[in-house]
Short mmCIF file of C-alpha atoms and ligand atoms in Angstrom, two decimals:
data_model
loop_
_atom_site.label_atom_id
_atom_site.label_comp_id
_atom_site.label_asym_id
_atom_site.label_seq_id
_atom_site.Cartn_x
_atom_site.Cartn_y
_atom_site.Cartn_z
CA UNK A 33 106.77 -219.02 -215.22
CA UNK A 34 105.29 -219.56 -211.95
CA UNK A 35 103.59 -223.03 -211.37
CA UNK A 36 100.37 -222.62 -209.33
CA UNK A 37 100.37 -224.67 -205.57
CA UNK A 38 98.19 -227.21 -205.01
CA UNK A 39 97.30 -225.37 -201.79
CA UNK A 40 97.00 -221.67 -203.63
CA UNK A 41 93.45 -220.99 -203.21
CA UNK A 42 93.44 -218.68 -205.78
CA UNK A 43 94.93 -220.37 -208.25
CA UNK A 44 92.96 -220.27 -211.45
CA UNK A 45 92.26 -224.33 -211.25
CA UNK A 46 88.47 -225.57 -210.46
CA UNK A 47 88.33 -225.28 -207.10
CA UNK A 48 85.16 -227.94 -206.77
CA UNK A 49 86.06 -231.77 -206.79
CA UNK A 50 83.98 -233.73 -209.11
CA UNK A 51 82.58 -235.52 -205.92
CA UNK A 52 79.86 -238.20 -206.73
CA UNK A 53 76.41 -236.27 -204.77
CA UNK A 54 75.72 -239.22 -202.42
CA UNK A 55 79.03 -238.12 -200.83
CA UNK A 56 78.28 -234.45 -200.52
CA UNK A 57 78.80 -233.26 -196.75
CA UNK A 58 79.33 -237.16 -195.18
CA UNK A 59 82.01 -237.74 -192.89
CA UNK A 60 84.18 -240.36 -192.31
CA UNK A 61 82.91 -243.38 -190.34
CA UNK A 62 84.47 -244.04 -186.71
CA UNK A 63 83.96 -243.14 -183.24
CA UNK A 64 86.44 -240.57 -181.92
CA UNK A 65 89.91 -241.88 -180.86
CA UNK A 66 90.57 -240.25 -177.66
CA UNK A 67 93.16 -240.83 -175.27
CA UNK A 68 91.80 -241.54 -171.71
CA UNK A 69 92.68 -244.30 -169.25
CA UNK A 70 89.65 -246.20 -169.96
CA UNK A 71 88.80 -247.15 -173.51
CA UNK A 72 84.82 -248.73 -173.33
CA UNK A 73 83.69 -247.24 -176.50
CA UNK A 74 84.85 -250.17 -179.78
CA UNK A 75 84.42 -253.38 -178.24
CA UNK A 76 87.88 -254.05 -178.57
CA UNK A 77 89.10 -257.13 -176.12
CA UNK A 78 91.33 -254.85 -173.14
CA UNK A 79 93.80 -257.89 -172.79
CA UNK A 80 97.05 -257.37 -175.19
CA UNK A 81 98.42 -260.58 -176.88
CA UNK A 82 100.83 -262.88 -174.12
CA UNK A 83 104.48 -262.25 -174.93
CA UNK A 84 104.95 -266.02 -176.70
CA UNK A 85 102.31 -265.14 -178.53
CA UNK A 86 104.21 -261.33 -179.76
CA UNK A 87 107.19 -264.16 -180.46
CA UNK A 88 105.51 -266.22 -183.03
CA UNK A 89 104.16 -263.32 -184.98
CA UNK A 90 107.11 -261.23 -184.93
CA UNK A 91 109.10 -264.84 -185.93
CA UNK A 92 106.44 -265.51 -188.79
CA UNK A 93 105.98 -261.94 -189.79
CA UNK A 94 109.79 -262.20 -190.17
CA UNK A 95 109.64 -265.08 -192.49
CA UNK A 96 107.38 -263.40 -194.64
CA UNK A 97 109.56 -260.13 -194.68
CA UNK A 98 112.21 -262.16 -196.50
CA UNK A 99 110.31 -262.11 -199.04
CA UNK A 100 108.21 -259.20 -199.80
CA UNK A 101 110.25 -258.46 -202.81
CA UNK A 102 106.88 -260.24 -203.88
CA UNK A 103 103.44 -260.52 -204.27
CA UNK A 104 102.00 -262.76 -201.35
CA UNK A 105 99.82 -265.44 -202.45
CA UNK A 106 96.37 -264.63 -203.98
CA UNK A 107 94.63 -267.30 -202.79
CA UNK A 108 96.42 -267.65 -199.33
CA UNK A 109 94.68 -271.69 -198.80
CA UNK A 110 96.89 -271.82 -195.95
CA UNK A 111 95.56 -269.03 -193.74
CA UNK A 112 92.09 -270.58 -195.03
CA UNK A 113 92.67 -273.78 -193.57
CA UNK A 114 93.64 -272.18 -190.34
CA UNK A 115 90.38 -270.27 -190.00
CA UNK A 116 88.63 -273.63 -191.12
CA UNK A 117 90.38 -275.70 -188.47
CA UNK A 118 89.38 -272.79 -185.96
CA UNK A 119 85.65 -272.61 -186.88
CA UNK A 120 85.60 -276.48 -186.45
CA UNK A 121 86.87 -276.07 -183.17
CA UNK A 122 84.76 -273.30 -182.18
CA UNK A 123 81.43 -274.37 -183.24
CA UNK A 124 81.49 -277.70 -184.61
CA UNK A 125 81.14 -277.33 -188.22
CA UNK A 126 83.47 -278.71 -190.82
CA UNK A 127 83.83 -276.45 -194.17
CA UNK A 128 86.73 -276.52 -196.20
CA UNK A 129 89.49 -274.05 -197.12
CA UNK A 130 88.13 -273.59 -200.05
CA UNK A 131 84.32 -272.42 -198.38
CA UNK A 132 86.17 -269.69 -196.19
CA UNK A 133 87.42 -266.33 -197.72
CA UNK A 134 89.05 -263.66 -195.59
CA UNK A 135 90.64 -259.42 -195.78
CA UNK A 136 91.51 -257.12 -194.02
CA UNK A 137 88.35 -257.09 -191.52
CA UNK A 138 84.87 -258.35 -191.83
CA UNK A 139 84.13 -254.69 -192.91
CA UNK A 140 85.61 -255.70 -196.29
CA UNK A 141 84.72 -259.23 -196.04
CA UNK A 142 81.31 -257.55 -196.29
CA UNK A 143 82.26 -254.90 -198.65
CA UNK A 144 82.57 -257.70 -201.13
CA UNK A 145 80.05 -259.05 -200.61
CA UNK A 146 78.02 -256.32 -201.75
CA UNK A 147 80.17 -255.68 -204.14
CA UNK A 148 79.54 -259.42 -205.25
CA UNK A 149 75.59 -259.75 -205.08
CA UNK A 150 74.09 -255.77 -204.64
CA UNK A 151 74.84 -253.06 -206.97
CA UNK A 152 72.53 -250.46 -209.17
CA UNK A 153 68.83 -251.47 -209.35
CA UNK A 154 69.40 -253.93 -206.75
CA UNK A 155 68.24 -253.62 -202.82
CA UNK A 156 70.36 -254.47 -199.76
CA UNK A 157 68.13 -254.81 -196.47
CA UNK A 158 68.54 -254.67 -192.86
CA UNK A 159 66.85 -254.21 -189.92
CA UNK A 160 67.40 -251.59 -187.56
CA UNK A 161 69.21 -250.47 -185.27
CA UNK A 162 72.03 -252.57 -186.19
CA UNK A 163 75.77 -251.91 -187.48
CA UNK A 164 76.08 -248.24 -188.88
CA UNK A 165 78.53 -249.50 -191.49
CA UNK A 166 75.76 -251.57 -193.31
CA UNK A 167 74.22 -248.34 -194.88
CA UNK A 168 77.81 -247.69 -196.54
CA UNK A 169 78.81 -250.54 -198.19
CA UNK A 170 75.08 -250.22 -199.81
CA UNK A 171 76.31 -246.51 -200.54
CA UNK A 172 79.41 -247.27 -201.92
CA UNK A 173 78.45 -249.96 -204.34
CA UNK A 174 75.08 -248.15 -205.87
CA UNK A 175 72.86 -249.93 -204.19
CA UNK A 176 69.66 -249.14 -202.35
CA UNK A 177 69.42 -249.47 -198.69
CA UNK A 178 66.61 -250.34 -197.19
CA UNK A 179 65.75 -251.24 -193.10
CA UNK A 180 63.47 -252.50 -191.97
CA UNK A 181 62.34 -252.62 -187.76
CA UNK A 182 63.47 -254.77 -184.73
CA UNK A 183 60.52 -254.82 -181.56
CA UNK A 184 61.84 -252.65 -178.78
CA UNK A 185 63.19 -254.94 -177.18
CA UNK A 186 66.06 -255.33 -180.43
CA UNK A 187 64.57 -258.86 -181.15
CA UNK A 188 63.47 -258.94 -184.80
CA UNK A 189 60.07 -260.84 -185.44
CA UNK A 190 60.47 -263.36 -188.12
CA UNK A 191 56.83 -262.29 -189.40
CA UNK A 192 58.00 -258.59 -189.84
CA UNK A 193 61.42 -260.01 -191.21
CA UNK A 194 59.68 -262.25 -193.71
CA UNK A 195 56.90 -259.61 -194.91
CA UNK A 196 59.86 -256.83 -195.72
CA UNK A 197 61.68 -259.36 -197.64
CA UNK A 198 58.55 -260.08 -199.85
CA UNK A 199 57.85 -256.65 -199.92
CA UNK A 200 61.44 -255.30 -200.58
CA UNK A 201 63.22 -257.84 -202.23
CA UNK A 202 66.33 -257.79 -201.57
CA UNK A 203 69.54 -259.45 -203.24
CA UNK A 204 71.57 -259.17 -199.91
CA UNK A 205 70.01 -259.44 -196.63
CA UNK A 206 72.16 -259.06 -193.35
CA UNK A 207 71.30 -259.83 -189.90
CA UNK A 208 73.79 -259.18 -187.04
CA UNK A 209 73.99 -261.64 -184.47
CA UNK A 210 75.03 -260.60 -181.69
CA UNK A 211 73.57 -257.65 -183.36
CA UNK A 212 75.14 -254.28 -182.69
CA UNK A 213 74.88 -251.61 -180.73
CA UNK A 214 72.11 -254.06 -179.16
CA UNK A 215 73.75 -257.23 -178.24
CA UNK A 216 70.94 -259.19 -179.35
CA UNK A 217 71.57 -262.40 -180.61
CA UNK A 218 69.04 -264.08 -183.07
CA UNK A 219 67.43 -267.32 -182.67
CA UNK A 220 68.29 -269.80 -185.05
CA UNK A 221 64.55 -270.08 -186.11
CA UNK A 222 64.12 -266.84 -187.21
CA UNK A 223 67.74 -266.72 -189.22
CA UNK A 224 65.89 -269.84 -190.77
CA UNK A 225 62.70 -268.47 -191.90
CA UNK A 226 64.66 -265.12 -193.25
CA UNK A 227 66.67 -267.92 -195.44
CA UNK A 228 63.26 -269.56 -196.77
CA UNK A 229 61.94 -265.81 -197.65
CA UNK A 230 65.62 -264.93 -199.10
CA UNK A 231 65.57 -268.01 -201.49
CA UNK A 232 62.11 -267.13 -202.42
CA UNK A 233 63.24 -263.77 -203.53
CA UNK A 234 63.38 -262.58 -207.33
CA UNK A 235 66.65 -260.90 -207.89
CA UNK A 236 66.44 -258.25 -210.67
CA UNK A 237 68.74 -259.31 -213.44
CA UNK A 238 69.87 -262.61 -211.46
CA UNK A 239 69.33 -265.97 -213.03
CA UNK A 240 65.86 -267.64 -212.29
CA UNK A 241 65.91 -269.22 -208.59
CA UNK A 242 69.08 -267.61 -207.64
CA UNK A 243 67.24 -265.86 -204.24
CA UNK A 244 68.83 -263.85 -201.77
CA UNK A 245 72.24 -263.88 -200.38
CA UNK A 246 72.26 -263.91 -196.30
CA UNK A 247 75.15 -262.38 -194.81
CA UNK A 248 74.48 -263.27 -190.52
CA UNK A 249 77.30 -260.73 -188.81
CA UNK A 250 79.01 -263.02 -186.39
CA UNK A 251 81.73 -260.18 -185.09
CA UNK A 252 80.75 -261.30 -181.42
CA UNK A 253 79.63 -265.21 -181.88
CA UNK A 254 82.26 -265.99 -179.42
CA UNK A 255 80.87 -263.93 -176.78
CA UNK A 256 77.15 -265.75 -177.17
CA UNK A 257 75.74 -266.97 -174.18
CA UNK A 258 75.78 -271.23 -173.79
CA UNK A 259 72.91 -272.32 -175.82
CA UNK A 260 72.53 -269.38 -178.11
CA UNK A 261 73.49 -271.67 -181.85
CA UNK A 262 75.43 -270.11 -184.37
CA UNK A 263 74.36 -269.67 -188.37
CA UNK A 264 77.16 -271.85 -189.10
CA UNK A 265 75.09 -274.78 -188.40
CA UNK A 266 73.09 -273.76 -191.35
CA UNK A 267 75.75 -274.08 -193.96
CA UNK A 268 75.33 -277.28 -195.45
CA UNK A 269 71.44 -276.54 -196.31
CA UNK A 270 71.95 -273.50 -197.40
CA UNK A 271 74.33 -272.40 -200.44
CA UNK A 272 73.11 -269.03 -200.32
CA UNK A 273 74.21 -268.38 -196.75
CA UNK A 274 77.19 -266.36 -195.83
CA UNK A 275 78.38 -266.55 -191.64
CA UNK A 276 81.41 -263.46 -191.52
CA UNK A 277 83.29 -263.74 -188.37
CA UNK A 278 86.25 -261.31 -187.17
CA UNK A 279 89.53 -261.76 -185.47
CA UNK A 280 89.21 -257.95 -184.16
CA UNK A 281 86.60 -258.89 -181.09
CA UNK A 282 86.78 -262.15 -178.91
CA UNK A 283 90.51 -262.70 -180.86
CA UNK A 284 91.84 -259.96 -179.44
CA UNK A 285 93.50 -258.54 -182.24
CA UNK A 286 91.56 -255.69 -183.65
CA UNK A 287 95.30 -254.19 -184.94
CA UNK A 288 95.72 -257.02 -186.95
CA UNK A 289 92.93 -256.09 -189.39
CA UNK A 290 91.54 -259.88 -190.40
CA UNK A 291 87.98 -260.96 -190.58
CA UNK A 292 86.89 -263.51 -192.38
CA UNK A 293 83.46 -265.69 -193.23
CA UNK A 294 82.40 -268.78 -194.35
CA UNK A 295 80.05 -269.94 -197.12
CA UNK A 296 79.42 -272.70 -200.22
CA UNK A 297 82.18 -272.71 -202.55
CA UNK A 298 80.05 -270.63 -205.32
CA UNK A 299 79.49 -267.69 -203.13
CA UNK A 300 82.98 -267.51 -202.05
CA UNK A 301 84.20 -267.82 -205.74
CA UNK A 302 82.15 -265.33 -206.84
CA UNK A 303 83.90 -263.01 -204.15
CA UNK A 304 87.47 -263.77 -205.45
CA UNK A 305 86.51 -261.79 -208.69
CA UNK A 306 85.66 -258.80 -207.28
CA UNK A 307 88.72 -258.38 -204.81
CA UNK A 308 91.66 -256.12 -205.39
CA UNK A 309 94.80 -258.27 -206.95
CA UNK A 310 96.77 -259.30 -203.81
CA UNK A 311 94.00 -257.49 -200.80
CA UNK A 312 95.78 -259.64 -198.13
CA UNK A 313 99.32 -258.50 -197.06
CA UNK A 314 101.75 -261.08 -197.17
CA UNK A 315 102.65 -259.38 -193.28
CA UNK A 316 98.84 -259.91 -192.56
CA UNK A 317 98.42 -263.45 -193.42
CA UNK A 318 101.67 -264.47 -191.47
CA UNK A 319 100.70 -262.48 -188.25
CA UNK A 320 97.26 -263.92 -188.57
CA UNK A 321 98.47 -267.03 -189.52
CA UNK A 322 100.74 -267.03 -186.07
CA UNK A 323 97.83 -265.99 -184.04
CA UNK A 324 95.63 -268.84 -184.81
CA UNK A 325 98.50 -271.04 -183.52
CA UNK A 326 97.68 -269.61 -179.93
CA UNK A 327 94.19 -269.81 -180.47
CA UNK A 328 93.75 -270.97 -176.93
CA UNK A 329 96.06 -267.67 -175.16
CA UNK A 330 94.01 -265.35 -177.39
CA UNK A 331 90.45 -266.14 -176.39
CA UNK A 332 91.86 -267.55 -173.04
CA UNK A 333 89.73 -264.19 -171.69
CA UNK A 334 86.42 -264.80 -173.28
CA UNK A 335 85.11 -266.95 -170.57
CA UNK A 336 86.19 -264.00 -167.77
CA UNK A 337 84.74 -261.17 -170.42
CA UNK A 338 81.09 -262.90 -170.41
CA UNK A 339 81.45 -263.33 -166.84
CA UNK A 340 82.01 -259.32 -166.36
CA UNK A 341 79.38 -258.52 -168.91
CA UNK A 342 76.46 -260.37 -166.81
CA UNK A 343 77.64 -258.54 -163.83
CA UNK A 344 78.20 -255.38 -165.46
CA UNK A 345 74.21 -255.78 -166.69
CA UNK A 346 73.26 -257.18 -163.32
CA UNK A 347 74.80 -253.75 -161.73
CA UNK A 348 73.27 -251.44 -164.27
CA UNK A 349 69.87 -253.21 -164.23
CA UNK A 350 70.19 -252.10 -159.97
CA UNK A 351 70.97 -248.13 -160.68
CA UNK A 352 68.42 -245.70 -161.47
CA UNK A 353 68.92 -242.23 -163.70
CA UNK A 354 69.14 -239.08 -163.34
CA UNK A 355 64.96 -238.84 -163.51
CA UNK A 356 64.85 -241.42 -160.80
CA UNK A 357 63.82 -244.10 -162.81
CA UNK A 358 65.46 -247.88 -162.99
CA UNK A 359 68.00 -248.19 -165.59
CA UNK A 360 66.96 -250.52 -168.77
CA UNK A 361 69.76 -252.98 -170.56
CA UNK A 362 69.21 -254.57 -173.46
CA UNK A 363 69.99 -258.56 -173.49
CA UNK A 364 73.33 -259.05 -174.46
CA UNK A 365 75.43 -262.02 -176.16
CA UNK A 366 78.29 -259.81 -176.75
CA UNK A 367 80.82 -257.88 -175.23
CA UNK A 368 79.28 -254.89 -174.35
CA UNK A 369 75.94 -253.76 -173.19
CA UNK A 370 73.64 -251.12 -174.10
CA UNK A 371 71.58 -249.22 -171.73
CA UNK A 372 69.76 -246.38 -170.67
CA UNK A 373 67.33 -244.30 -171.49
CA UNK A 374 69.15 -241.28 -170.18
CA UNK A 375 66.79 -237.62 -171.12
CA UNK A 376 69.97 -236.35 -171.78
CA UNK A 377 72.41 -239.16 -173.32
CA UNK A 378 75.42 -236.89 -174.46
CA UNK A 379 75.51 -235.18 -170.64
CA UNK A 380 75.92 -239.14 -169.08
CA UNK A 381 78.66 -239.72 -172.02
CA UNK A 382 80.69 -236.20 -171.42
CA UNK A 383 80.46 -236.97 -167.77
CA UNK A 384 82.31 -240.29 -167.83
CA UNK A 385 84.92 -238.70 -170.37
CA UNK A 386 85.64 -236.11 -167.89
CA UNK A 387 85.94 -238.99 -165.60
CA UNK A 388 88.21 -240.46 -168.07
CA UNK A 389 86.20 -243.33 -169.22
CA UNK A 390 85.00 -243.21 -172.84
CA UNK A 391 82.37 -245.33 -173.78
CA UNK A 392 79.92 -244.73 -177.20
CA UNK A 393 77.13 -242.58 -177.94
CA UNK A 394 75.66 -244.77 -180.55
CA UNK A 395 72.25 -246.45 -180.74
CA UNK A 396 68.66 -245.43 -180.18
CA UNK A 397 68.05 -241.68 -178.49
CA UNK A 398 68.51 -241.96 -174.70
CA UNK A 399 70.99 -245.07 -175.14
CA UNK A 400 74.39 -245.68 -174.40
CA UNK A 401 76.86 -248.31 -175.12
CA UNK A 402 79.79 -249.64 -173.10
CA UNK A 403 82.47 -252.46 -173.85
CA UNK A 404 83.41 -255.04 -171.60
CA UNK A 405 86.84 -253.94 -170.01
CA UNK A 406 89.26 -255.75 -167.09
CA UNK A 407 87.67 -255.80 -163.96
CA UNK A 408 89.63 -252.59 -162.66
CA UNK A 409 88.13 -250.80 -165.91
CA UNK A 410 84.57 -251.41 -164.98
CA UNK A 411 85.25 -250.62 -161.54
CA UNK A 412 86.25 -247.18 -162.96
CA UNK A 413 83.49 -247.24 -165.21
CA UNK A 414 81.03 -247.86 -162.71
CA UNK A 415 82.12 -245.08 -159.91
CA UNK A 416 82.11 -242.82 -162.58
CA UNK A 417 78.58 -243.63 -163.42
CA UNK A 418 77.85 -243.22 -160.28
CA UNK A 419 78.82 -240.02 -159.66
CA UNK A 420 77.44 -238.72 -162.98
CA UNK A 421 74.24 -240.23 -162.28
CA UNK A 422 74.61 -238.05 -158.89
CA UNK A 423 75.73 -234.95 -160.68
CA UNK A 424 72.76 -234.71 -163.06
CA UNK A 425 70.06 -235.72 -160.69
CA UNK A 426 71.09 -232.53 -158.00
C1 PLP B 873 83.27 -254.76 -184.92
C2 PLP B 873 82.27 -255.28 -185.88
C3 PLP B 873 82.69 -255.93 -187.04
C4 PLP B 873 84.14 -256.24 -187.26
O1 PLP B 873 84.78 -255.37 -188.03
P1 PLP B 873 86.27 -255.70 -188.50
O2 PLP B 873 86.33 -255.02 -189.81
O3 PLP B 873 86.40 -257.19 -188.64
O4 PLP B 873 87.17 -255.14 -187.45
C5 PLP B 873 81.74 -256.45 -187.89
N1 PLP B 873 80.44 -256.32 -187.63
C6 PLP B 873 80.00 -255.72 -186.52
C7 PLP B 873 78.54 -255.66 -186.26
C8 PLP B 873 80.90 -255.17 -185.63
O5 PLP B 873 80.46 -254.54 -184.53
#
């Protein structure tokens, strides 16, 4: 008897996988991985963790090994309290352990949240461009996607913003801020008025009154320029308001895999019954748990990485393109910058690769995006701009 290979094509098993349609032909999301000297393209912090800070993880992480003969703890209140005690700090704003929920990266933070308030027959709405990952936790949870516009210059106009949410009604609205690929942070009267229009909202199949939820991306908030607020001053008038923040960005520990966001008790309860038994690694809440100790030698860069960023626009707002005309950045509260318009986008972005400086071919046609990198990076970066710019003009 011969017992057909998984990998024998002609083996007389269906060759077709009963794939659900939406996912026909997609690819996986992520921007290439390359290895070149100078990584610009995921808004990663350049500055590895200090070495006390490696010591306290690999001490905590330690602890926890001893026992991962079990489950770690569902509810991980600890790690809670430590995110709590760090948004206090931050920003200002008190919540409790109990108002802050956290996985492994905002981008499942959000996932259940959609998984929590969208699904089939219901509408999830953004407004574009903004964060490509949106569209697929609407895919991946059933339910419909909608955008709608930001002006051109990436702010979003709280008329437009209000109109599509009357129009569209949505039962999960989110609004990056710092938005990306943009940069663009929102004021906090417009995240207000999108709040009125989102309680106002009808959900299909949702108790009477129960109105949108409001998910404001915060993956960047640290980066904001001094004055720009952030949604987490909203919380306590709010219930239906969800702030996500990420330890990947500012934290400086995009490896780590922890995001987290805060919200009224409800909201986060209701997001406890759709996560998988045990999401959080007992390895991942001590490591994160260590980091927030050294808070301070984490985001000891942040102030330096907003300092490089205005200079970094500064410099590109002084070079022209290929065509001769002055180069255009978008206004930026993050930690990178995205500017352009280049005829011929992809030709700029192969150019610094063969340079050996990736940054991302994301965002509107004609744009590009770089991070914010140590000063000898955007040195790099910008003599290899240079000399591409000179390249394609000749
Ligand atoms: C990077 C980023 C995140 C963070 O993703 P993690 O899963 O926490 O690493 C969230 N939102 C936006 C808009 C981002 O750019």
């Amino acid at each position: 008897m011969t017992i057909p290979s998984t990998q024998d094509p002609t083996s007389a098993r269906p060759a077709a996988l009963p794939l659900r349609p939406e996912l026909a032909g997609e690819e996986p999301y992520g921007a290439p991985q390359l290895d070149v000297p100078v990584l610009l393209n995921v808004n990663e912090n350049p500055y590895a963790p200090a070495e006390d800070v490696v010591a306290t993880i690999a001490a905590d992480v330690a602890e926890a090994a001893r026992g991962l003969n079990r489950y770690p703890d569902r509810d991980f209140l600890p790690l809670r309290a430590a995110l709590a005690d760090y948004l206090a700090r931050e920003s200002g704003v008190r919540v409790a352990p109990e108002q802050v929920w956290a996985a492994n990266g905002s981008n499942e933070v959000m996932l259940h949240l959609l998984q929590a308030f969208g699904g089939p027959g219901r509408t999830a709405l953004s407004f574009a461009p903004t964060y490509s990952m949106y569209p697929e936790y609407a895919r991946d949870t059933h339910t419909r996607w909608v955008t709608g516009r930001r002006a051109e210059d990436f702010t979003l106009d709280p008329e437009h913003a209000v109109a599509t949410i009357e129009a569209e009604q949505p039962s999960v609205v989110l609004l990056a801020s710092p938005n990306n690929p943009t940069g663009t942070a929102l004021p906090a009267a417009t995240v207000e008025a999108v709040l009125e229009a989102a309680s106002r909202v009808r959900v299909p199949d949702a108790p009477d009154g129960a109105g949108a939820v409001v998910v404001v991306d915060e993956a960047y908030a640290e980066f904001r320029r001094t004055g720009t607020p952030s949604a987490l001053e909203l919380l306590d008038r709010y219930p239906h308001l969800a702030v996500t923040r990420t330890m990947s960005k500012a934290f400086a520990a995009a490896g780590l895999r922890l995001g987290y966001l805060a919200g009224a008790r409800p909201l986060v309860d209701a997001l406890r019954v759709v996560r998988l038994p045990y999401h959080l690694s007992a390895v991942t809440q001590a490591a994160a748990g260590a980091a927030l100790k050294h808070t301070e030698s984490l985001l000891a860069q942040v102030d330096a990485l907003r300092a490089e960023r205005d200079a970094a626009v500064a410099w590109l707002r002084a070079q022209r393109g290929p065509d001769g005309a002055p180069l255009v950045v978008a206004e930026t509260d993050s930690n990178f910058a995205l500017f352009g318009t280049f005829p011929d986008r992809h030709a700029v972005w192969q150019g610094l690769l063969d340079r050996g400086v990736l940054i991302r071919e994301v965002g509107p046609d004609g744009w590009l995006r770089v991070s914010i990198g140590t000063p000898q990076e955007m040195e790099r970066f910008r003599t290899a701009l240079t000399e591409v710019i000179e390249e394609l003009s000749s």
